[in-house]
XYZ file of C-alpha atoms in Angstrom:
271
model
C -37.914 199.554 146.152
C -39.737 199.429 148.906
C -42.039 196.450 149.765
C -43.699 195.347 152.617
C -45.212 191.778 154.334
C -49.114 191.259 154.815
C -50.790 188.302 155.878
C -47.000 186.456 155.635
C -46.473 187.327 151.966
C -43.867 190.226 150.267
C -45.360 192.900 148.621
C -43.815 194.858 146.246
C -45.710 197.012 144.363
C -44.424 199.945 141.730
C -40.418 201.160 141.454
C -37.930 201.217 137.935
C -38.003 198.825 135.453
C -34.948 198.307 133.457
C -35.355 201.274 130.938
C -35.461 203.665 133.720
C -39.790 203.739 133.340
C -41.667 203.797 136.562
C -43.993 200.987 137.133
C -47.493 200.160 137.850
C -47.075 196.442 138.645
C -48.025 194.559 141.857
C -45.789 191.757 142.401
C -46.327 189.103 145.624
C -44.112 187.191 146.556
C -44.764 183.728 149.321
C -41.830 182.618 151.364
C -43.189 179.414 152.552
C -43.183 178.523 148.639
C -40.516 180.750 147.044
C -43.051 181.940 144.490
C -43.545 185.311 143.089
C -47.724 185.907 141.730
C -48.797 189.203 140.319
C -51.182 191.214 141.734
C -54.104 194.442 140.928
C -51.519 197.424 139.962
C -51.157 200.616 141.374
C -53.931 202.690 140.207
C -50.760 205.528 139.016
C -46.703 204.551 138.511
C -44.768 204.995 141.256
C -41.451 205.236 142.063
C -39.423 206.184 145.477
C -42.752 206.191 147.763
C -43.452 205.164 151.273
C -44.964 201.788 152.395
C -46.807 200.555 155.257
C -49.127 197.836 156.480
C -51.790 199.050 159.073
C -54.700 197.222 159.974
C -54.482 194.527 157.331
C -54.214 196.934 154.549
C -51.232 198.116 152.315
C -50.824 201.980 151.773
C -48.745 203.423 148.910
C -47.731 206.894 150.177
C -45.989 209.911 147.726
C -43.173 208.605 145.464
C -42.271 210.066 142.511
C -44.052 210.590 138.886
C -43.359 209.139 135.870
C -42.141 211.758 133.789
C -38.083 213.389 132.027
C -35.678 214.401 134.599
C -36.009 215.914 137.078
C -38.772 213.591 138.313
C -42.136 215.529 139.840
C -42.921 214.097 143.611
C -46.715 213.688 144.556
C -48.609 213.667 147.533
C -50.641 210.445 146.443
C -52.227 207.749 149.193
C -53.102 204.481 148.179
C -54.430 201.659 149.974
C -54.409 198.204 148.618
C -57.164 195.879 150.532
C -56.351 192.134 150.115
C -59.744 191.101 151.195
C -61.190 192.782 147.974
C -58.475 193.186 145.754
C -58.761 196.408 145.185
C -56.955 199.876 145.353
C -58.574 203.190 146.700
C -57.076 206.790 146.721
C -56.810 208.145 150.676
C -56.320 211.472 152.013
C -53.445 212.979 149.838
C -49.681 213.838 151.933
C -49.521 217.211 153.232
C -47.267 218.054 150.759
C -46.297 216.233 147.370
C -42.599 214.077 148.963
C -40.575 211.393 147.709
C -37.880 209.600 148.460
C -38.692 209.093 152.181
C -39.559 206.417 154.238
C -42.520 205.620 155.976
C -42.929 203.031 159.094
C -46.336 202.125 161.322
C -46.764 201.965 165.029
C -49.822 201.686 166.771
C -52.070 201.927 163.862
C -50.852 205.092 162.123
C -48.060 205.501 159.238
C -45.350 207.262 160.203
C -43.566 209.126 157.104
C -40.269 211.355 157.858
C -37.588 212.801 155.759
C -37.299 213.544 151.561
C -37.767 214.871 149.469
C -39.595 218.503 148.757
C -39.707 221.310 147.566
C -36.272 220.772 146.020
C -34.388 219.765 148.334
C -33.455 217.102 151.805
C -35.932 218.252 154.208
C -36.713 216.781 158.285
C -40.431 216.666 158.028
C -41.958 214.127 160.063
C -45.570 213.221 159.748
C -48.242 211.021 160.583
C -50.998 208.980 158.596
C -54.225 207.651 160.469
C -56.436 205.313 158.613
C -58.979 205.209 160.577
C -59.505 208.658 160.895
C -58.467 209.106 156.831
C -56.048 212.071 157.740
C -52.541 213.819 158.902
C -50.659 215.335 161.458
C -47.617 217.373 161.575
C -44.819 215.650 164.272
C -41.677 217.105 165.419
C -39.219 217.010 162.552
C -36.209 215.121 162.307
C -32.552 216.645 163.561
C -31.506 215.456 160.044
C -32.989 216.253 157.126
C -32.193 213.535 154.361
C -33.236 211.726 151.930
C -33.170 208.249 150.645
C -32.912 207.095 154.465
C -34.354 203.984 155.744
C -35.243 203.084 158.865
C -37.129 200.610 161.095
C -39.667 200.247 164.287
C -38.299 198.295 167.575
C -40.236 198.239 170.506
C -41.967 201.534 170.627
C -39.440 204.152 168.970
C -38.666 204.484 165.402
C -34.936 204.564 163.910
C -34.168 206.263 161.240
C -30.917 205.919 159.148
C -28.510 206.851 156.649
C -29.868 208.544 153.842
C -28.072 212.158 152.480
C -28.161 215.889 150.854
C -25.880 216.344 149.119
C -23.311 214.179 150.813
C -24.180 210.304 152.039
C -24.642 210.711 155.995
C -24.431 207.974 158.729
C -26.763 209.077 161.439
C -28.931 207.071 163.369
C -32.423 208.951 165.207
C -35.137 207.346 167.394
C -38.476 208.652 166.798
C -41.244 208.074 170.233
C -44.022 208.630 168.920
C -46.057 208.698 172.297
C -43.573 212.364 173.670
C -43.391 213.231 169.800
C -39.727 213.893 170.813
C -36.215 212.671 169.062
C -33.014 211.379 170.217
C -29.646 211.377 168.458
C -27.864 207.302 169.182
C -24.687 206.049 167.664
C -24.452 206.564 163.953
C -23.631 203.686 161.382
C -20.373 202.725 160.323
C -20.837 203.331 156.380
C -22.179 205.987 154.969
C -24.584 205.531 152.857
C -27.632 206.451 150.858
C -30.352 204.372 148.709
C -30.147 201.870 152.241
C -32.814 199.748 153.061
C -33.457 198.045 156.882
C -35.704 195.640 158.696
C -35.704 195.589 162.540
C -35.194 191.539 163.697
C -34.858 189.802 166.567
C -34.618 193.047 168.427
C -32.149 194.455 166.378
C -31.455 196.993 163.179
C -29.609 195.630 159.996
C -28.940 197.252 157.604
C -28.079 196.580 154.046
C -26.794 197.895 150.869
C -26.493 200.948 149.479
C -24.928 203.799 146.955
C -21.821 206.441 145.992
C -19.380 206.199 145.400
C -20.547 202.573 143.579
C -22.856 199.761 145.130
C -22.322 198.580 148.731
C -22.789 194.767 149.549
C -22.476 195.883 153.469
C -24.728 194.196 156.417
C -24.410 196.357 159.594
C -26.759 195.172 162.840
C -26.869 197.801 165.746
C -27.878 196.278 169.232
C -30.163 199.014 170.907
C -29.337 197.775 174.213
C -25.973 197.875 174.028
C -25.754 201.494 171.555
C -23.440 199.847 169.535
C -22.768 198.315 165.945
C -21.035 195.773 164.189
C -20.681 194.210 160.920
C -23.024 191.365 159.390
C -22.546 188.957 156.511
C -21.864 191.373 153.354
C -25.206 190.844 150.416
C -25.146 188.416 148.019
C -25.533 191.267 144.785
C -24.245 194.293 146.097
C -27.266 196.641 144.834
C -29.616 199.883 146.440
C -32.655 201.265 146.472
C -33.679 197.578 147.379
C -36.901 196.752 149.865
C -35.743 194.331 153.021
C -38.766 192.632 154.698
C -38.558 190.700 157.762
C -40.957 187.463 157.853
C -40.326 185.196 160.812
C -36.644 184.279 161.665
C -35.753 185.889 158.099
C -34.982 189.240 156.369
C -35.846 189.218 152.340
C -33.689 191.761 150.626
C -35.839 192.723 147.028
C -34.940 194.498 143.677
C -32.703 196.956 143.751
C -30.117 198.724 141.602
C -26.676 197.287 140.491
C -25.220 199.951 139.607
C -24.847 203.633 140.890
C -27.524 205.863 139.809
C -29.574 203.197 138.471
C -29.325 199.646 137.067
C -32.811 197.330 137.588
C -32.205 194.346 139.639
C -34.407 190.912 140.256
C -32.279 189.303 142.712
C -33.544 188.346 146.074
C -31.973 187.452 149.018
C -32.467 186.036 152.278
C -30.907 186.720 155.467
C -31.047 184.848 158.661
C -29.382 185.590 161.820
C -28.306 181.748 163.717
């Protein structure tokens, strides 16, 4: 379940519950006290959306809408202001999209990949919260969905995902030049994974198919090399990963291939 850090706390809106229903609820985790509290729910139930924080506000972007399979992607964008505890609808995505990834860099939010029009896409689009507008940018070299990403320096590192098979691709996007580059592939091809940046390195967790993965792998951009780290305590896919201080919190997800809702919250720290 996508999650994001805002004001020192981790926000976890939406997702899928144990009976496969899309959620509107939002819960907030405080790492300092190890406590969860409820927060104002999403205006509409969503899962497999993009999430990012910019300008002190939380953004939930696209995602699947409630309904029977195959789920329909949404183009809706919702902004949450912690000062007013209110949600506001913002300019929609140029096209409905789900199972993509969204990250903030330089005050703008980049939404990359995912499912649109019935298949995986390489689409890269940027949302400017100040102007409340979207613009197209250079597409990814590899179309994929159920991917993940994190920001290191001035680049967005996009890793893993799937089409009709799991992918190990690691590709970097530089907004200042609007260019993509291909980096060393991840050792374990996987979709439904999550990632966060810590100490200038990319940490990648979990995933699925076949089965559910517990693997943690670290990428060092200075050496363009990967190494295996300690496995997660609970194998999962579709979870969120959020770096807070020197710790990455890996939250929720599915405990079995294709589904299996989990309430796990595990902390990973690099000595």
